[in-house]
DNA sequence: GATAGGATTCACT
DNA sequence: GTGAATCCTATCA
């Protein structure tokens, strides 16, 4: 039982902070891509903005799975977004990965996004961009991120001078005021 | 069976 | 800053 799993099982509101600094890794076609999670949002079952607010459906069933599996969904007809499922099995909770700081395989990310010659800071600073750059898609729906597979989550360290700030969420129309978005910031 | 709207991104003004 | 692209899901008739 890893520390990471225990942390995720504690629930979305704890996990949204704990996930910051952790590293998302994807190995495909012999290429390794990795990025530190620097922005995330918690979604729980009692949250009107959550996909599982109205109960279990065919689309959101992964959110009710065990902590550590991926919930990938399709949005706005053109983007995929990835969540890390939290809480106990049977509870609909997850943390949306909103932004990464590229660590490894940056060239592959740039190629996947068609981002040649553009600002690096805009490569992974959005949930749709994260999936595109990392090569995450519907095929990863329900994948176990803690099992050491091709797509996995690894513990990360928070660096000196970095702090977690909780802010209202963005991009949604319901329950916007809840401070369930966590951002990793350099305080110096 | 039909329709409204969305946990977004990008290009353009 | 504003608006278009684009399609799946949930919800309603």
PDB file of C-alpha atoms (C1' of nucleotides) in Angstrom:
ATOM      1  CA  UNK A   1       0.000   0.000   0.000  1.00  0.00           C
ATOM      2  CA  UNK A   2       1.674   3.181  -1.163  1.00  0.00           C
ATOM      3  CA  UNK A   3       1.550   6.544   0.536  1.00  0.00           C
ATOM      4  CA  UNK A   4       0.067   7.909  -2.622  1.00  0.00           C
ATOM      5  CA  UNK A   5      -2.873   5.543  -2.451  1.00  0.00           C
ATOM      6  CA  UNK A   6      -3.516   6.392   1.186  1.00  0.00           C
ATOM      7  CA  UNK A   7      -3.410  10.056   0.361  1.00  0.00           C
ATOM      8  CA  UNK A   8      -5.931   9.652  -2.456  1.00  0.00           C
ATOM      9  CA  UNK A   9      -8.223   7.519  -0.342  1.00  0.00           C
ATOM     10  CA  UNK A  10      -8.500  10.345   2.173  1.00  0.00           C
ATOM     11  CA  UNK A  11     -10.753  12.114  -0.294  1.00  0.00           C
ATOM     12  CA  UNK A  12     -10.727  14.734  -3.009  1.00  0.00           C
ATOM     13  CA  UNK A  13     -10.273  17.765  -0.814  1.00  0.00           C
ATOM     14  CA  UNK A  14      -7.129  16.339   0.757  1.00  0.00           C
ATOM     15  CA  UNK A  15      -5.906  14.840  -2.514  1.00  0.00           C
ATOM     16  CA  UNK A  16      -6.184  18.089  -4.450  1.00  0.00           C
ATOM     17  CA  UNK A  17      -3.421  19.486  -2.250  1.00  0.00           C
ATOM     18  CA  UNK A  18      -1.455  16.275  -1.993  1.00  0.00           C
ATOM     19  CA  UNK A  19      -1.344  15.761  -5.743  1.00  0.00           C
ATOM     20  CA  UNK A  20       0.450  19.036  -6.351  1.00  0.00           C
ATOM     21  CA  UNK A  21       4.099  18.266  -6.953  1.00  0.00           C
ATOM     22  CA  UNK A  22       3.379  14.636  -7.862  1.00  0.00           C
ATOM     23  CA  UNK A  23       4.530  13.533 -11.296  1.00  0.00           C
ATOM     24  CA  UNK A  24       2.301  12.152 -14.015  1.00  0.00           C
ATOM     25  CA  UNK A  25       4.223   9.760 -16.260  1.00  0.00           C
ATOM     26  CA  UNK A  26       3.237   8.292 -19.600  1.00  0.00           C
ATOM     27  CA  UNK A  27       5.359   5.789 -21.465  1.00  0.00           C
ATOM     28  CA  UNK A  28       4.297   5.016 -25.008  1.00  0.00           C
ATOM     29  CA  UNK A  29       6.109   3.883 -28.132  1.00  0.00           C
ATOM     30  CA  UNK A  30       9.341   3.935 -26.150  1.00  0.00           C
ATOM     31  CA  UNK A  31       8.963   7.602 -25.340  1.00  0.00           C
ATOM     32  CA  UNK A  32       8.676   8.792 -21.764  1.00  0.00           C
ATOM     33  CA  UNK A  33       6.712  11.902 -20.995  1.00  0.00           C
ATOM     34  CA  UNK A  34       6.436  13.288 -17.490  1.00  0.00           C
ATOM     35  CA  UNK A  35       5.147  16.420 -15.810  1.00  0.00           C
ATOM     36  CA  UNK A  36       4.706  17.726 -12.286  1.00  0.00           C
ATOM     37  CA  UNK A  37       1.141  18.528 -11.345  1.00  0.00           C
ATOM     38  CA  UNK A  38       0.973  22.234 -10.548  1.00  0.00           C
ATOM     39  CA  UNK A  39      -2.766  22.858 -10.704  1.00  0.00           C
ATOM     40  CA  UNK A  40      -5.750  20.675  -9.801  1.00  0.00           C
ATOM     41  CA  UNK A  41      -9.412  20.861  -8.831  1.00  0.00           C
ATOM     42  CA  UNK A  42     -11.479  18.703  -6.487  1.00  0.00           C
ATOM     43  CA  UNK A  43     -14.915  17.426  -7.488  1.00  0.00           C
ATOM     44  CA  UNK A  44     -17.098  15.600  -5.005  1.00  0.00           C
ATOM     45  CA  UNK A  45     -20.508  14.000  -5.144  1.00  0.00           C
ATOM     46  CA  UNK A  46     -22.196  16.811  -3.220  1.00  0.00           C
ATOM     47  CA  UNK A  47     -20.876  19.389  -5.678  1.00  0.00           C
ATOM     48  CA  UNK A  48     -23.374  20.643  -8.286  1.00  0.00           C
ATOM     49  CA  UNK A  49     -20.545  21.218 -10.756  1.00  0.00           C
ATOM     50  CA  UNK A  50     -19.385  17.598 -10.576  1.00  0.00           C
ATOM     51  CA  UNK A  51     -20.277  15.034 -13.195  1.00  0.00           C
ATOM     52  CA  UNK A  52     -21.415  12.663 -10.463  1.00  0.00           C
ATOM     53  CA  UNK A  53     -23.667  15.113  -8.636  1.00  0.00           C
ATOM     54  CA  UNK A  54     -26.736  13.359 -10.039  1.00  0.00           C
ATOM     55  CA  UNK A  55     -25.466   9.902  -9.304  1.00  0.00           C
ATOM     56  CA  UNK A  56     -23.769   7.156 -11.177  1.00  0.00           C
ATOM     57  CA  UNK A  57     -24.097   7.052 -14.959  1.00  0.00           C
ATOM     58  CA  UNK A  58     -22.402   5.185 -17.768  1.00  0.00           C
ATOM     59  CA  UNK A  59     -20.095   8.144 -18.366  1.00  0.00           C
ATOM     60  CA  UNK A  60     -18.913   8.789 -14.836  1.00  0.00           C
ATOM     61  CA  UNK A  61     -18.739   5.239 -13.468  1.00  0.00           C
ATOM     62  CA  UNK A  62     -14.944   5.459 -13.125  1.00  0.00           C
ATOM     63  CA  UNK A  63     -15.387   8.205 -10.532  1.00  0.00           C
ATOM     64  CA  UNK A  64     -17.010   5.645  -8.270  1.00  0.00           C
ATOM     65  CA  UNK A  65     -14.117   3.244  -8.634  1.00  0.00           C
ATOM     66  CA  UNK A  66     -11.203   2.830  -6.233  1.00  0.00           C
ATOM     67  CA  UNK A  67      -8.772   5.684  -5.585  1.00  0.00           C
ATOM     68  CA  UNK A  68      -5.993   6.017  -8.122  1.00  0.00           C
ATOM     69  CA  UNK A  69      -7.785   5.146 -11.355  1.00  0.00           C
ATOM     70  CA  UNK A  70      -8.088   7.630 -14.208  1.00  0.00           C
ATOM     71  CA  UNK A  71     -11.381   9.230 -15.184  1.00  0.00           C
ATOM     72  CA  UNK A  72     -10.990  10.591 -18.700  1.00  0.00           C
ATOM     73  CA  UNK A  73     -13.863  12.443 -20.293  1.00  0.00           C
ATOM     74  CA  UNK A  74     -14.543  14.218 -23.553  1.00  0.00           C
ATOM     75  CA  UNK A  75     -15.507  17.866 -23.410  1.00  0.00           C
ATOM     76  CA  UNK A  76     -16.613  20.610 -25.729  1.00  0.00           C
ATOM     77  CA  UNK A  77     -16.513  18.247 -28.675  1.00  0.00           C
ATOM     78  CA  UNK A  78     -12.743  18.463 -28.952  1.00  0.00           C
ATOM     79  CA  UNK A  79     -10.904  18.031 -25.686  1.00  0.00           C
ATOM     80  CA  UNK A  80     -10.150  15.291 -23.219  1.00  0.00           C
ATOM     81  CA  UNK A  81      -9.599  15.969 -19.548  1.00  0.00           C
ATOM     82  CA  UNK A  82      -8.105  13.634 -16.986  1.00  0.00           C
ATOM     83  CA  UNK A  83      -9.047  13.145 -13.360  1.00  0.00           C
ATOM     84  CA  UNK A  84      -7.474  11.094 -10.623  1.00  0.00           C
ATOM     85  CA  UNK A  85     -10.232   9.250  -8.785  1.00  0.00           C
ATOM     86  CA  UNK A  86     -10.152   9.685  -5.010  1.00  0.00           C
ATOM     87  CA  UNK A  87     -11.974   8.343  -1.982  1.00  0.00           C
ATOM     88  CA  UNK A  88     -13.233   4.861  -1.345  1.00  0.00           C
ATOM     89  CA  UNK A  89     -14.735   2.630  -3.982  1.00  0.00           C
ATOM     90  CA  UNK A  90     -18.425   3.455  -4.350  1.00  0.00           C
ATOM     91  CA  UNK A  91     -17.901   7.145  -3.615  1.00  0.00           C
ATOM     92  CA  UNK A  92     -17.999   9.512  -6.594  1.00  0.00           C
ATOM     93  CA  UNK A  93     -15.001  11.807  -6.229  1.00  0.00           C
ATOM     94  CA  UNK A  94     -12.069  12.869  -8.343  1.00  0.00           C
ATOM     95  CA  UNK A  95      -9.424  15.521  -8.801  1.00  0.00           C
ATOM     96  CA  UNK A  96      -9.106  17.176 -12.215  1.00  0.00           C
ATOM     97  CA  UNK A  97      -5.520  17.621 -13.377  1.00  0.00           C
ATOM     98  CA  UNK A  98      -5.521  21.140 -14.793  1.00  0.00           C
ATOM     99  CA  UNK A  99      -1.875  21.897 -15.438  1.00  0.00           C
ATOM    100  CA  UNK A 100       1.568  20.306 -15.536  1.00  0.00           C
ATOM    101  CA  UNK A 101       5.102  21.565 -15.486  1.00  0.00           C
ATOM    102  CA  UNK A 102       6.903  19.507 -18.163  1.00  0.00           C
ATOM    103  CA  UNK A 103       9.720  17.388 -16.727  1.00  0.00           C
ATOM    104  CA  UNK A 104      10.656  14.842 -19.333  1.00  0.00           C
ATOM    105  CA  UNK A 105       9.867  14.155 -22.990  1.00  0.00           C
ATOM    106  CA  UNK A 106       9.219  17.810 -23.628  1.00  0.00           C
ATOM    107  CA  UNK A 107       9.984  17.402 -27.314  1.00  0.00           C
ATOM    108  CA  UNK A 108       7.361  14.682 -27.600  1.00  0.00           C
ATOM    109  CA  UNK A 109       4.850  16.935 -25.864  1.00  0.00           C
ATOM    110  CA  UNK A 110       5.579  19.804 -28.200  1.00  0.00           C
ATOM    111  CA  UNK A 111       5.182  17.491 -31.171  1.00  0.00           C
ATOM    112  CA  UNK A 112       1.891  16.097 -29.834  1.00  0.00           C
ATOM    113  CA  UNK A 113       0.524  19.591 -29.416  1.00  0.00           C
ATOM    114  CA  UNK A 114       1.951  21.099 -32.588  1.00  0.00           C
ATOM    115  CA  UNK A 115       3.550  23.680 -30.324  1.00  0.00           C
ATOM    116  CA  UNK A 116       6.864  24.207 -32.094  1.00  0.00           C
ATOM    117  CA  UNK A 117       8.223  27.688 -31.597  1.00  0.00           C
ATOM    118  CA  UNK A 118       5.574  28.681 -29.091  1.00  0.00           C
ATOM    119  CA  UNK A 119       5.960  29.633 -25.422  1.00  0.00           C
ATOM    120  CA  UNK A 120       6.779  26.596 -23.276  1.00  0.00           C
ATOM    121  CA  UNK A 121       4.696  27.902 -20.416  1.00  0.00           C
ATOM    122  CA  UNK A 122       1.567  27.509 -22.526  1.00  0.00           C
ATOM    123  CA  UNK A 123       2.294  23.859 -23.345  1.00  0.00           C
ATOM    124  CA  UNK A 124       0.451  22.176 -20.462  1.00  0.00           C
ATOM    125  CA  UNK A 125      -1.423  24.955 -18.664  1.00  0.00           C
ATOM    126  CA  UNK A 126      -4.945  23.632 -19.167  1.00  0.00           C
ATOM    127  CA  UNK A 127      -6.766  20.329 -18.667  1.00  0.00           C
ATOM    128  CA  UNK A 128      -7.298  19.765 -22.385  1.00  0.00           C
ATOM    129  CA  UNK A 129      -3.673  20.633 -23.116  1.00  0.00           C
ATOM    130  CA  UNK A 130      -2.407  18.203 -20.487  1.00  0.00           C
ATOM    131  CA  UNK A 131      -4.130  15.253 -22.155  1.00  0.00           C
ATOM    132  CA  UNK A 132      -3.052  16.289 -25.628  1.00  0.00           C
ATOM    133  CA  UNK A 133       0.580  16.820 -24.647  1.00  0.00           C
ATOM    134  CA  UNK A 134       0.783  13.626 -22.592  1.00  0.00           C
ATOM    135  CA  UNK A 135      -1.027  11.518 -25.161  1.00  0.00           C
ATOM    136  CA  UNK A 136      -3.854  10.675 -22.778  1.00  0.00           C
ATOM    137  CA  UNK A 137      -7.117   9.620 -24.362  1.00  0.00           C
ATOM    138  CA  UNK A 138     -10.300   7.563 -23.945  1.00  0.00           C
ATOM    139  CA  UNK A 139      -8.199   4.416 -23.921  1.00  0.00           C
ATOM    140  CA  UNK A 140      -6.947   5.385 -20.481  1.00  0.00           C
ATOM    141  CA  UNK A 141     -10.441   5.500 -19.024  1.00  0.00           C
ATOM    142  CA  UNK A 142     -10.379   3.503 -15.787  1.00  0.00           C
ATOM    143  CA  UNK A 143      -6.628   2.823 -15.952  1.00  0.00           C
ATOM    144  CA  UNK A 144      -4.960   2.268 -12.583  1.00  0.00           C
ATOM    145  CA  UNK A 145      -2.385   5.038 -12.124  1.00  0.00           C
ATOM    146  CA  UNK A 146      -0.828   3.369  -9.100  1.00  0.00           C
ATOM    147  CA  UNK A 147      -0.103   0.001 -10.713  1.00  0.00           C
ATOM    148  CA  UNK A 148       3.117   0.967 -12.476  1.00  0.00           C
ATOM    149  CA  UNK A 149       1.583   0.781 -15.937  1.00  0.00           C
ATOM    150  CA  UNK A 150       2.327   2.898 -18.992  1.00  0.00           C
ATOM    151  CA  UNK A 151       0.343   5.766 -17.497  1.00  0.00           C
ATOM    152  CA  UNK A 152       1.166   6.245 -13.858  1.00  0.00           C
ATOM    153  CA  UNK A 153       1.413   8.650 -10.989  1.00  0.00           C
ATOM    154  CA  UNK A 154       4.611   8.994  -8.997  1.00  0.00           C
ATOM    155  CA  UNK A 155       5.227  10.733  -5.702  1.00  0.00           C
ATOM    156  CA  UNK A 156       6.878  14.096  -6.019  1.00  0.00           C
ATOM    157  CA  UNK A 157       8.493  16.573  -3.743  1.00  0.00           C
ATOM    158  CA  UNK A 158       7.467  20.065  -3.135  1.00  0.00           C
ATOM    159  CA  UNK A 159      10.411  22.364  -3.642  1.00  0.00           C
ATOM    160  CA  UNK A 160      11.716  25.041  -1.373  1.00  0.00           C
ATOM    161  CA  UNK A 161       9.649  28.148  -1.522  1.00  0.00           C
ATOM    162  CA  UNK A 162       6.659  26.465  -3.109  1.00  0.00           C
ATOM    163  CA  UNK A 163       3.305  26.821  -1.460  1.00  0.00           C
ATOM    164  CA  UNK A 164      -0.165  25.475  -2.172  1.00  0.00           C
ATOM    165  CA  UNK A 165      -2.852  28.064  -2.616  1.00  0.00           C
ATOM    166  CA  UNK A 166      -6.552  27.238  -2.665  1.00  0.00           C
ATOM    167  CA  UNK A 167      -8.689  29.363  -4.962  1.00  0.00           C
ATOM    168  CA  UNK A 168     -12.171  29.309  -6.473  1.00  0.00           C
ATOM    169  CA  UNK A 169     -12.503  27.040  -9.479  1.00  0.00           C
ATOM    170  CA  UNK A 170     -12.639  28.275 -13.031  1.00  0.00           C
ATOM    171  CA  UNK A 171     -14.368  27.250 -16.229  1.00  0.00           C
ATOM    172  CA  UNK A 172     -17.571  26.083 -14.583  1.00  0.00           C
ATOM    173  CA  UNK A 173     -20.974  27.658 -14.058  1.00  0.00           C
ATOM    174  CA  UNK A 174     -22.129  25.998 -10.832  1.00  0.00           C
ATOM    175  CA  UNK A 175     -20.712  26.239  -7.315  1.00  0.00           C
ATOM    176  CA  UNK A 176     -17.936  28.455  -8.643  1.00  0.00           C
ATOM    177  CA  UNK A 177     -17.317  29.907  -5.201  1.00  0.00           C
ATOM    178  CA  UNK A 178     -16.086  26.689  -3.586  1.00  0.00           C
ATOM    179  CA  UNK A 179     -12.304  26.947  -3.024  1.00  0.00           C
ATOM    180  CA  UNK A 180     -11.475  23.567  -4.487  1.00  0.00           C
ATOM    181  CA  UNK A 181      -8.845  24.568  -6.991  1.00  0.00           C
ATOM    182  CA  UNK A 182      -5.285  24.165  -5.783  1.00  0.00           C
ATOM    183  CA  UNK A 183      -2.308  25.884  -7.384  1.00  0.00           C
ATOM    184  CA  UNK A 184       1.374  25.304  -6.693  1.00  0.00           C
ATOM    185  CA  UNK A 185       3.071  28.665  -6.422  1.00  0.00           C
ATOM    186  CA  UNK A 186       6.544  29.929  -5.812  1.00  0.00           C
ATOM    187  CA  UNK A 187       6.285  32.237  -2.875  1.00  0.00           C
ATOM    188  CA  UNK A 188       9.642  33.874  -3.434  1.00  0.00           C
TER     189      UNK A 188
ATOM    190  C1'  DG B   1     -36.376  11.243 -30.443  1.00  0.00           C
ATOM    191  C1'  DA B   2     -34.773  16.008 -29.840  1.00  0.00           C
ATOM    192  C1'  DT B   3     -32.138  19.531 -27.767  1.00  0.00           C
ATOM    193  C1'  DA B   4     -29.343  22.346 -24.688  1.00  0.00           C
ATOM    194  C1'  DG B   5     -25.094  23.000 -22.704  1.00  0.00           C
ATOM    195  C1'  DG B   6     -20.493  21.869 -21.177  1.00  0.00           C
ATOM    196  C1'  DA B   7     -14.558  20.670 -15.598  1.00  0.00           C
ATOM    197  C1'  DT B   8     -11.900  24.204 -23.234  1.00  0.00           C
ATOM    198  C1'  DT B   9      -8.819  26.044 -26.560  1.00  0.00           C
ATOM    199  C1'  DC B  10      -7.348  29.004 -30.156  1.00  0.00           C
ATOM    200  C1'  DA B  11      -7.528  32.594 -33.554  1.00  0.00           C
ATOM    201  C1'  DC B  12      -8.972  36.902 -34.457  1.00  0.00           C
ATOM    202  C1'  DT B  13     -10.318  41.956 -33.493  1.00  0.00           C
TER     203       DT B  13
ATOM    204  C1'  DG C   1     -11.730  40.727 -25.015  1.00  0.00           C
ATOM    205  C1'  DT C   2     -14.830  37.986 -27.911  1.00  0.00           C
ATOM    206  C1'  DG C   3     -16.531  34.164 -30.441  1.00  0.00           C
ATOM    207  C1'  DA C   4     -16.282  29.824 -33.112  1.00  0.00           C
ATOM    208  C1'  DA C   5     -15.328  24.958 -33.338  1.00  0.00           C
ATOM    209  C1'  DT C   6     -17.604  20.474 -32.349  1.00  0.00           C
ATOM    210  C1'  DC C   7     -19.818  16.228 -30.284  1.00  0.00           C
ATOM    211  C1'  DC C   8     -21.156  13.637 -26.331  1.00  0.00           C
ATOM    212  C1'  DT C   9     -24.187  13.264 -22.415  1.00  0.00           C
ATOM    213  C1'  DA C  10     -28.012  14.169 -19.716  1.00  0.00           C
ATOM    214  C1'  DT C  11     -32.469  15.710 -19.595  1.00  0.00           C
ATOM    215  C1'  DC C  12     -36.957  16.479 -21.221  1.00  0.00           C
ATOM    216  C1'  DA C  13     -41.090  15.884 -24.247  1.00  0.00           C
TER     217       DA C  13
END
